[in-house]
Coordinates of C-alpha atoms and ligand atoms in Angstrom, one line a residue:
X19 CA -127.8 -7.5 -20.2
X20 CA -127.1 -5.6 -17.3
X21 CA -127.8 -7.3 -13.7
X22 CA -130.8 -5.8 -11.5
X23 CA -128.6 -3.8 -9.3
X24 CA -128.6 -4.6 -5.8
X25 CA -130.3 -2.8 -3.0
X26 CA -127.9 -1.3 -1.0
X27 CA -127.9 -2.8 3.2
X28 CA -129.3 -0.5 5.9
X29 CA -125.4 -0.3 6.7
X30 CA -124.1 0.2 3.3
X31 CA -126.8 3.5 3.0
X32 CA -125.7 4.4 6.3
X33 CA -122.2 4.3 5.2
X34 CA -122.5 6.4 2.3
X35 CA -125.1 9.0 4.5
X36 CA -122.9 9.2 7.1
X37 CA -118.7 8.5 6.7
X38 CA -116.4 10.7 4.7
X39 CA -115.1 8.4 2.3
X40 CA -111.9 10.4 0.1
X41 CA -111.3 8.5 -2.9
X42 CA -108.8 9.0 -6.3
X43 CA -110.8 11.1 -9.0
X44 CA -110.4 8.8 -11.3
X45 CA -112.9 6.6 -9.7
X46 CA -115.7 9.0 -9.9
X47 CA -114.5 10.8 -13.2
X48 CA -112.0 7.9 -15.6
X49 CA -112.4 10.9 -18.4
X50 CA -111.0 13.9 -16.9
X51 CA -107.2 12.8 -17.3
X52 CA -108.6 13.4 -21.2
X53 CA -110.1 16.5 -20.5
X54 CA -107.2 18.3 -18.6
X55 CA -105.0 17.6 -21.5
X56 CA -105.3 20.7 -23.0
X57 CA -104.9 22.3 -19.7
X58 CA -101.6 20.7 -18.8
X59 CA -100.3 21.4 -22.2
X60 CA -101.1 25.6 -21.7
X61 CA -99.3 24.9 -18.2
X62 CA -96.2 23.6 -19.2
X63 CA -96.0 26.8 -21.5
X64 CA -95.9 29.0 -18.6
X65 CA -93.8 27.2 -16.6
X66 CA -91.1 27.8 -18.9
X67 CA -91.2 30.8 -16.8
X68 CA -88.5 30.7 -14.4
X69 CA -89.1 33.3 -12.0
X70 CA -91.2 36.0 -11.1
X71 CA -89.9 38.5 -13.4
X72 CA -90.6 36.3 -15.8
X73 CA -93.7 35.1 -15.4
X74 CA -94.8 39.0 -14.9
X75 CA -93.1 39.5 -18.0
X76 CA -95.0 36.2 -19.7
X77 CA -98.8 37.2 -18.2
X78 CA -98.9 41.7 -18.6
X79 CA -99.1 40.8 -22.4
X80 CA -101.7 38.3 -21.9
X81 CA -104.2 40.3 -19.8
X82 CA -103.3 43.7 -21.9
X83 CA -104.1 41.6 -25.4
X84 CA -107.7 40.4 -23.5
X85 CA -108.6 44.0 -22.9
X86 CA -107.3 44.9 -19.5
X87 CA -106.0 48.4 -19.0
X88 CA -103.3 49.8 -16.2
X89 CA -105.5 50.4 -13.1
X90 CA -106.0 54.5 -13.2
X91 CA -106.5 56.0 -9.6
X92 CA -109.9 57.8 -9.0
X93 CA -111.8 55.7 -11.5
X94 CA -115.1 54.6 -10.3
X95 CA -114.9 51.4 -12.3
X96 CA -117.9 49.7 -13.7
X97 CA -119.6 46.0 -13.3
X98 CA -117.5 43.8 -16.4
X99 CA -114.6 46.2 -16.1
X100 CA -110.4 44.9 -16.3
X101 CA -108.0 46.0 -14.5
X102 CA -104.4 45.0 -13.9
X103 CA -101.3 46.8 -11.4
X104 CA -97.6 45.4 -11.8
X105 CA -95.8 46.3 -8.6
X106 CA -92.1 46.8 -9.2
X107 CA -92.1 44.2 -12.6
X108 CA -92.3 41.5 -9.9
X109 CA -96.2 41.3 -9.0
X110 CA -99.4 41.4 -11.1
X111 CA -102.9 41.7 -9.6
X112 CA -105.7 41.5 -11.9
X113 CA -109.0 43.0 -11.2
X114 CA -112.3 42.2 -12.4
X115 CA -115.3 44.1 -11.4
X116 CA -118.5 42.3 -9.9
X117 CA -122.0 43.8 -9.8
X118 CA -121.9 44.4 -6.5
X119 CA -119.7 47.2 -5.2
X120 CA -116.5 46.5 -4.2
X121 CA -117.6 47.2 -0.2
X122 CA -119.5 43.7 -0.4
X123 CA -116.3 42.3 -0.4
X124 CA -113.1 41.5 -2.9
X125 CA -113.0 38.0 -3.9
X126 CA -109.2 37.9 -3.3
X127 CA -106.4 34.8 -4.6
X128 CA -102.5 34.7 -4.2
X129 CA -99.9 32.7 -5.6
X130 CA -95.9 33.0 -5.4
X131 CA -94.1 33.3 -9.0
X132 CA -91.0 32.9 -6.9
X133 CA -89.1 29.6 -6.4
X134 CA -85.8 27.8 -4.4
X135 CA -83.1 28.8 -6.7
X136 CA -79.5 29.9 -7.0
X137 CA -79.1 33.3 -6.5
X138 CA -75.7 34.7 -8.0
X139 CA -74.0 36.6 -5.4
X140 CA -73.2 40.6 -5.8
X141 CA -69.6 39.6 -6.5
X142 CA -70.0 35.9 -8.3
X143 CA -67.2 35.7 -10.7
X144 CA -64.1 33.8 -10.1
X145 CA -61.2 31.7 -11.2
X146 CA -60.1 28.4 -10.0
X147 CA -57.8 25.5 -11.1
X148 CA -57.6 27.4 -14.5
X149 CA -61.6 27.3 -14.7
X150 CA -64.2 29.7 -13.7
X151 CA -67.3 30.3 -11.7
X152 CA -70.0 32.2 -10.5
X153 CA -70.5 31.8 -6.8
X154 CA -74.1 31.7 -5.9
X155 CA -76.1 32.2 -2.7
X156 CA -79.4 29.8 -2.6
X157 CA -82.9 31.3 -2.1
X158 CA -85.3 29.3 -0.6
X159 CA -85.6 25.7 1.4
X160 CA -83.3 23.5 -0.5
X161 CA -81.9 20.1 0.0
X162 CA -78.3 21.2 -1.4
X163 CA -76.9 18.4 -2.7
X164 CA -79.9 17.9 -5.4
X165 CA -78.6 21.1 -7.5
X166 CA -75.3 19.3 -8.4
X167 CA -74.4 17.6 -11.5
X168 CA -78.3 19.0 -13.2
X169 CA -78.2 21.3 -16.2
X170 CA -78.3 25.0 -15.0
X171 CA -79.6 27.7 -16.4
X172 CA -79.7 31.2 -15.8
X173 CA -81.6 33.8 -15.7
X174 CA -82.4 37.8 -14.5
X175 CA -81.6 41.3 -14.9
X176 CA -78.5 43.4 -14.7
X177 CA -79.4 47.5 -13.6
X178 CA -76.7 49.4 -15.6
X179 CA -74.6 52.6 -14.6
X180 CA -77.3 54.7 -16.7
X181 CA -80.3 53.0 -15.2
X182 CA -81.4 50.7 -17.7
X183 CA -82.5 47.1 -17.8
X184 CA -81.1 44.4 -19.4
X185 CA -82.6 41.2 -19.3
X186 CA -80.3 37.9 -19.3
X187 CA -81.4 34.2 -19.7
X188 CA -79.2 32.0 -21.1
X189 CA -79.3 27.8 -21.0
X190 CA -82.8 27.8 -22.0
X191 CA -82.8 27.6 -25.5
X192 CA -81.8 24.2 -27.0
X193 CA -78.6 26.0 -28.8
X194 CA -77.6 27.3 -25.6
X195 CA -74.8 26.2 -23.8
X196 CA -75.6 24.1 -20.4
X197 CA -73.9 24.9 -16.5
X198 CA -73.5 23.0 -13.9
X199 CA -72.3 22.7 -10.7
X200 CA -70.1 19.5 -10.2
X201 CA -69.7 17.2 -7.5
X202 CA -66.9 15.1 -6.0
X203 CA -66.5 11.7 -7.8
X204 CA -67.8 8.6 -5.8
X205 CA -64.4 7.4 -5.5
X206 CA -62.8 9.8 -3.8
X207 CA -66.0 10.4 -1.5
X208 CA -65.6 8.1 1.6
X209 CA -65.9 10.9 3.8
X210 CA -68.4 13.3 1.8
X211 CA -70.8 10.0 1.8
X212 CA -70.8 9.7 5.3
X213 CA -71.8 13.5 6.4
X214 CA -75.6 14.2 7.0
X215 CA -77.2 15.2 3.9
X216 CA -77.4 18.8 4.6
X217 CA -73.6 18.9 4.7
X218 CA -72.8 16.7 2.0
X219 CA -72.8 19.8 -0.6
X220 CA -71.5 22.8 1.9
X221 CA -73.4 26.6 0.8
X222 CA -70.4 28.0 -0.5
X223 CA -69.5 24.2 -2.4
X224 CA -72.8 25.9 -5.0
X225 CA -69.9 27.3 -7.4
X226 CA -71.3 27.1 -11.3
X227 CA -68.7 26.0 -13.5
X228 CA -69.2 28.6 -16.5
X229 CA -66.0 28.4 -18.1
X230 CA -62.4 27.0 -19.0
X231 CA -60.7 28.7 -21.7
X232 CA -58.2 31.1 -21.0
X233 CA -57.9 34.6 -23.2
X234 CA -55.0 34.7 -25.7
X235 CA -52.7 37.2 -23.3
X236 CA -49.9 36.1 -21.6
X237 CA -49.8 39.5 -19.9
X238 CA -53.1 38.7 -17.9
X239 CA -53.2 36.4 -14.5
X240 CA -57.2 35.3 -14.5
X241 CA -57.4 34.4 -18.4
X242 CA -60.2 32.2 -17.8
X243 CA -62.3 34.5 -16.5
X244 CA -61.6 37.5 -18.3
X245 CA -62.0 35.5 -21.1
X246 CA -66.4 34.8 -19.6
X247 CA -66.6 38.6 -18.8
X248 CA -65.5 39.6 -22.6
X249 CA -68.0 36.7 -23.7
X250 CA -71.0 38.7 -21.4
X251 CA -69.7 41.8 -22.7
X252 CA -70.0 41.2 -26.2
X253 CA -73.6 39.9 -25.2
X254 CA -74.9 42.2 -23.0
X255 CA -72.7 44.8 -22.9
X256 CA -71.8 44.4 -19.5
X257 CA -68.6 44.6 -16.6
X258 CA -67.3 42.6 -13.6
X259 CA -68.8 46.1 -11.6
X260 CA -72.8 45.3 -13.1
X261 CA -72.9 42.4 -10.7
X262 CA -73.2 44.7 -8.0
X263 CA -76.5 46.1 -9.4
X264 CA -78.1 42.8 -11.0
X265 CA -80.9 39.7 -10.0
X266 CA -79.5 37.2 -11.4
X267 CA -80.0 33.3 -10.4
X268 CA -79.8 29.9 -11.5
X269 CA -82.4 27.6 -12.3
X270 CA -82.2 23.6 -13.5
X271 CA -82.2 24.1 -18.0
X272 CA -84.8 21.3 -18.2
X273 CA -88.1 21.8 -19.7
X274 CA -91.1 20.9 -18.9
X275 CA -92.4 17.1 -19.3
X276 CA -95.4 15.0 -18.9
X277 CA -94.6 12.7 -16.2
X278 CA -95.4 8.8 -16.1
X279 CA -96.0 6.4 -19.0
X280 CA -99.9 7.4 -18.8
X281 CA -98.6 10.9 -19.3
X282 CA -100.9 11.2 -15.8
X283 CA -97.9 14.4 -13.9
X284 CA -96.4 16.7 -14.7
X285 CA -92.7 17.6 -14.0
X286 CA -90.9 20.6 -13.9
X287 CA -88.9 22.7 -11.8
X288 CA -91.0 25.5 -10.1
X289 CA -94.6 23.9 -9.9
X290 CA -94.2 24.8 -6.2
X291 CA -95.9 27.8 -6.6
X292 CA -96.6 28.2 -10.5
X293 CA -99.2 25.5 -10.4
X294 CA -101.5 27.9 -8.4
X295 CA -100.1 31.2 -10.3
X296 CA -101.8 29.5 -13.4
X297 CA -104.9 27.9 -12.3
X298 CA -105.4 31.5 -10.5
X299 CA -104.6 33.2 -14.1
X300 CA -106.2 31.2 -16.4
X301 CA -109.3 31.6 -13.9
X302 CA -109.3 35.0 -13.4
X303 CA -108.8 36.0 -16.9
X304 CA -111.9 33.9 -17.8
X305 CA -113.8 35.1 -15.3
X306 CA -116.4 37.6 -17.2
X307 CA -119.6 39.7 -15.2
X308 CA -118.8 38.2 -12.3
X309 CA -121.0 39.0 -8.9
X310 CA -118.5 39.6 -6.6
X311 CA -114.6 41.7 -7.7
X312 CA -112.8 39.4 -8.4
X313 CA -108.8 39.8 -8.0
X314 CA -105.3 37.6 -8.6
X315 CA -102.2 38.2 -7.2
X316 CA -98.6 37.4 -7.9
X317 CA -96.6 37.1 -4.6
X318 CA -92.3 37.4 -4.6
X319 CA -90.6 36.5 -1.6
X320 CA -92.5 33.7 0.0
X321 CA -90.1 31.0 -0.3
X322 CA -87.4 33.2 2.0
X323 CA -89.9 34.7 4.5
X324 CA -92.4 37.3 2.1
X325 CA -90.0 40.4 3.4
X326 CA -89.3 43.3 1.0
X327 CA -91.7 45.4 -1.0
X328 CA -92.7 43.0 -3.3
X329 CA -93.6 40.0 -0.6
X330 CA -97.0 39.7 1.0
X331 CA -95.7 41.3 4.0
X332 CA -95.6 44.3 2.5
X333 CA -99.0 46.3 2.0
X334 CA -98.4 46.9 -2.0
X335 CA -101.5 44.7 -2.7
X336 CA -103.5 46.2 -0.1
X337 CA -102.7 49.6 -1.2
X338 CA -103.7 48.6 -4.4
X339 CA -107.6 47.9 -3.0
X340 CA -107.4 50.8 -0.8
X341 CA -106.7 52.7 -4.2
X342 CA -109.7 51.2 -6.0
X343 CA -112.0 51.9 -2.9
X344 CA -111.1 54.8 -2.5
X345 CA -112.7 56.1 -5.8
X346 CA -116.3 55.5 -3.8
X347 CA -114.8 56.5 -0.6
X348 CA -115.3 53.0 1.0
X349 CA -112.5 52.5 3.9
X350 CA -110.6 49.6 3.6
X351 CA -111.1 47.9 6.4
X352 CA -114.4 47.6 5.2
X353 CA -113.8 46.1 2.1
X354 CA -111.0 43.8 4.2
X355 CA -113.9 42.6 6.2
X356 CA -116.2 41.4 3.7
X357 CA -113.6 40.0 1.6
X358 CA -112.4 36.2 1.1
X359 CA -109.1 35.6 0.6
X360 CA -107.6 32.1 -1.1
X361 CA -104.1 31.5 -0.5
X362 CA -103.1 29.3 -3.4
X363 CA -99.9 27.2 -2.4
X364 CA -98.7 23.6 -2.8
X365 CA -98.8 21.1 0.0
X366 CA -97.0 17.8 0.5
X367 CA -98.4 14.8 -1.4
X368 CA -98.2 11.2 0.5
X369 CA -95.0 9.6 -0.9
X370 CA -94.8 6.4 -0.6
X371 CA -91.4 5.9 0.0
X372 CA -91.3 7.9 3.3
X373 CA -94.7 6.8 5.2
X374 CA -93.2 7.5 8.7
X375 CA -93.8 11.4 7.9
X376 CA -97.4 11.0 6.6
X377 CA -100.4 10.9 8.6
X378 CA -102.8 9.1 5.8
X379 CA -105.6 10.3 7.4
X380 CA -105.2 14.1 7.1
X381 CA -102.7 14.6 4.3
X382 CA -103.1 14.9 0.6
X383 CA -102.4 12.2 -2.3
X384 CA -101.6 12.8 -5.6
X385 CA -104.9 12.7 -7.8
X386 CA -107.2 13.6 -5.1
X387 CA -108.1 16.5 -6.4
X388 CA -107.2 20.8 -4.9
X389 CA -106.2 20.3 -1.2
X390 CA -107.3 22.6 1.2
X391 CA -105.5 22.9 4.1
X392 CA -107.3 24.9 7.5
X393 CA -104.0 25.1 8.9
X394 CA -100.2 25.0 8.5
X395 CA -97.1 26.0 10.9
X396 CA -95.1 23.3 13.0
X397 CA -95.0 23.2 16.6
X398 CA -98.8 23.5 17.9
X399 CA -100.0 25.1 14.8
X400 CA -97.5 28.4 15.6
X401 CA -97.2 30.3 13.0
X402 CA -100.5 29.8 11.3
X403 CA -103.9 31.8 10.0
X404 CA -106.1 28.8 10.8
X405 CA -109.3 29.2 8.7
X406 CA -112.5 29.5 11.2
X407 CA -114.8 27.1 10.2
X408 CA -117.4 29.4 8.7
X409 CA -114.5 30.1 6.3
X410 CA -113.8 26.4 5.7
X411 CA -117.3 25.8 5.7
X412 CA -117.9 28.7 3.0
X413 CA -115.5 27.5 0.5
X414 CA -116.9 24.0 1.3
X415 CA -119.8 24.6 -0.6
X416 CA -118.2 26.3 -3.2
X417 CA -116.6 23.6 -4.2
X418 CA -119.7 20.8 -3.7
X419 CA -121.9 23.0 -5.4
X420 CA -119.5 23.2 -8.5
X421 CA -119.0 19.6 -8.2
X422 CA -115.6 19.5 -7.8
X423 CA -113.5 16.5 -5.6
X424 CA -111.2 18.1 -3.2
X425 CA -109.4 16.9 0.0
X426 CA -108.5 18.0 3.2
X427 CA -104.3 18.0 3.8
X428 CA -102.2 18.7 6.9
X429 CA -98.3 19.2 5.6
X430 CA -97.3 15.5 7.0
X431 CA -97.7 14.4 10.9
X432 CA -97.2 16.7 13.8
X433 CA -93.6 17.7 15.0
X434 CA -91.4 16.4 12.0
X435 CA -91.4 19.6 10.4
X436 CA -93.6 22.2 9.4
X437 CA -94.1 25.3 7.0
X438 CA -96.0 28.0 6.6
X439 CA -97.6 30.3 3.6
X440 CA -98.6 33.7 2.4
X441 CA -102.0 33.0 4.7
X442 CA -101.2 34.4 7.8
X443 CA -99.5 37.7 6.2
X444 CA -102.9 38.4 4.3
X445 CA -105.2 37.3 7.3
X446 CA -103.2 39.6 9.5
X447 CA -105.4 42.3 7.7
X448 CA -108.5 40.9 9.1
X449 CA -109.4 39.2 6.1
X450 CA -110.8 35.6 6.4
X451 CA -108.1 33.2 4.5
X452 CA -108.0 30.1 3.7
X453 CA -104.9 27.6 2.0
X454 CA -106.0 25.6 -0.8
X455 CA -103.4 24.0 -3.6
X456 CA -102.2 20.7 -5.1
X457 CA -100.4 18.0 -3.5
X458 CA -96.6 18.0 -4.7
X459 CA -94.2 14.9 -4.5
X460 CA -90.6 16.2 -4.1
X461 CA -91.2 19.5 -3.0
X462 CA -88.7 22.1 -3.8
X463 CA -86.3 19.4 -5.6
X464 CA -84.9 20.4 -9.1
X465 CA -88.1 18.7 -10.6
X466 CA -91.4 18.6 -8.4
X467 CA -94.2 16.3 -9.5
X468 CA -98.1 17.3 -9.9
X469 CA -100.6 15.4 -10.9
X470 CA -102.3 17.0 -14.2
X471 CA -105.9 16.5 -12.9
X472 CA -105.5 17.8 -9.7
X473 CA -104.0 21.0 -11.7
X474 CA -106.6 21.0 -13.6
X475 CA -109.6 20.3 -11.0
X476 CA -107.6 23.7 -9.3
X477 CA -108.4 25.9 -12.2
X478 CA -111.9 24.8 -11.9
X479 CA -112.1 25.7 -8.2
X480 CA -110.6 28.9 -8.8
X481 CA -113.2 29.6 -11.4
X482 CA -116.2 28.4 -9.1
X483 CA -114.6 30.7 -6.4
X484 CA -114.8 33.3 -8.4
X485 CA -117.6 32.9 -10.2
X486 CA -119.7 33.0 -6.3
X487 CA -122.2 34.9 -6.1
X488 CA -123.4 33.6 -2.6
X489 CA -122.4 36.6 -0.4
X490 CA -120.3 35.6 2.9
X491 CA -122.4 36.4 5.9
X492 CA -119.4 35.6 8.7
Ligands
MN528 MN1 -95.2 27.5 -1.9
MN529 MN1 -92.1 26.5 -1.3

């Protein structure tokens, strides 16, 4: 028999009135490690998805088989309608119209497909110590010296002479052969060991071994090499001169993997910003009558600055609005105004290991639920969109009313780094923005670590967001 249960003090119902009390979900909630199972098993799936092309690539199928068509200028699209817009294979926005008209305001989300990776250089081949390479140039914030000695795999596109596409990915299949880039052995290191850590591996050190047979021709000096570029050749049916008109990159081989002996993470390469892409997919694509137009965006670009046509600096996603408006003649700017704008990124999870960086009392733990962060940039908040707090206060109540746990998260204390996301390039457009993501341990490393309810809890947010039908009055 259970005890009589214990009136609570004056100070103990005071206490739970009155303090902000953030607290694992697991307290609240023991089953929904069971319940995002499923979920965490569909995300690993689409993390196999390297890189933005890819993931464009994995999702346009996807929304085409639910019943989306190719957004057609002029069309004065009705309440339950789908839409989608891939912007130079690289983005995908998804539309879904709401009851209201699209003038009362876009419910708006964005997540970056792109991730720190090895980009091959225009001219990457070459031959060394009778073994060859591909040089590469890195993309993104990376601690160097983490991409040595990992399986490699790669992945892209090479434009040919005639125009056409051809895809490459090779390392990812189990059958596939493996690259790496090596590193020097720990005998002959004493020096190497004793450089600061962004100089142990130098930029041009990221050389991927590819190769070390030489070509059966006495006649030719680089045998080793020529020996690769007949193996691509025969393959893909391209030359040495391709390069020069080709995305290709590297990306660690491994696959996917539940994380922890309670199978309670996730790790994988690329979470940092796939984990949003998905929860803001899956959501969107589930999202059916909604009151409010609801629309999802792949960003490129945001891990070197969101330059270039398919970043969020450039206005390719608000052309695409300013093309649906303009089928009822509503100016952007209006739309803009009424809209809401989430911009889905990661954020540093508390590590334990490195405290000294971590104010506990404003940044996000693993298993905590979405984090939402008001602000990023370094410096005195430079650099950042800063949600008002009518914005913060709006999406506040989104989540309570849904009933989901979330957190509040500041990227680690003040002046020991920084960073910034997609917000302030959207909110630049007078649109109210706001950051919200999980909390990542290991950010940008070969293998970045999420917790699988806080992915899941995500998805739900996303869903609640866009399932709002409360109209922002700010
Ligand atoms: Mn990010
Ligand atoms: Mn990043």
């Amino acid at each position: 028999m259970a005890d009589e249960k214990e009136e609570k003090s004056l100070g103990q119902q005071l206490e739970e009135r009155l303090l902000y009390k953030p607290e694992p979900v697991a307290k609240k909630n023991h089953g929904l490690l069971d319940e995002a199972k499923d979920f965490g098993e569909e995300y690993k799936q689409f993390l196999n998805n390297k890189t933005e092309r890819e993931i464009v690539d994995y999702t346009v199928p996807i929304v085409q088989k639910l019943g989306y068509k190719e957004f057609v200028l002029g069309t004065k699209y009705q309440p339950g309608d789908k839409v989608y817009f891939v912007n130079r294979n690289k983005n995908l926005i998804t539309m879904t119209f709401g009851k209201r008209p699209v003038v009362d305001g876009v419910r708006i989300s964005v997540a970056h497909a792109d991730s720190p990776r090895l980009d091959f250089k225009p001219n990457p081949l070459f031959e060394s110590t009778d073994m060859a390479y591909f040089k590469t140039h890195y993309y993104g914030g990376i601690k160097k010296y983490q991409w040595t000695t990992i399986p490699l795999s790669i992945h892209g596109v090479v434009t040919l002479k005639d125009g056409k596409n051809v895809k490459v990915t090779i390392g990812e299949d189990d059958a596939d052969p493996a690259l790496c880039i090596t590193d020097l052995l720990i005998h002959l290191a004493y020096d190497q060991v004793q450089k600061p850590a962004a100089k142990v591996i130098d930029g041009e050190q990221l050389n991927i071994l590819i190769g070390s047979w030489p070509i059966d021709d006495e006649k030719v000096s680089a045998k080793v090499k020529l020996n690769i570029m007949n193996i691509l050749f025969e393959k893909y049916g391209i030359t040495e001169n391709d390069f020069q008109s080709a995305e290709l990159c590297a990306c660690p081989a491994f696959h996917p993997k539940d994380l922890g002996l309670d199978r309670s993470m996730i790790g994988a390469y690329g979470q940092d910003d796939k984990v949003c892409c998905f929860a803001q997919f899956k959501a969107e694509i589930e999202t059916v009558d909604p009151e409010f137009t609801s629309m999802m965006v792949f960003a490129d670009k945001e891990e070197t600055g969101s330059d270039g046509p398919t970043g969020m600096r450039s206005v390719f996603w608000k052309d695409f609005l300013e093309d649906v408006a303009s089928a009822w003649n509503y100016p952007i700017r209006h739309v803009l105004r009424k809209s809401l704008c989430l911009s889905c990124d990661v954020n540093a999870a508390v590590d334990p290991g490195w405290p000294e960086v971590f104010e506990s009392r404003n940044c996000s733990f693993l298993g905590r639920g979405p984090v939402v962060s008001k602000y990023t940039g370094s410096r005195g908040k430079y650099s950042t969109n800063d949600a008002s707090a009518e914005t913060m206060g709006y999406l506040r109540s989104i989540l309570d009313e849904a009933e989901i746990p979330w957190q509040v998260g500041e990227l680690g204390k003040i002046d020991v780094g920084g960073g910034g996301t997609i917000a302030s390039e959207i909110s630049i457009h007078n649109l109210d923005t706001i950051d919200m993501g999980v909390p990542v341990l290991s950010m940008h490393a070969p293998m970045e670590v999420t917790s699988k309810v806080d992915d899941y809890l995500l998805y739900k947010a996303m869903k609640a967001f866009f399932a709002c039908k409360v109209p922002k009055d700010f």
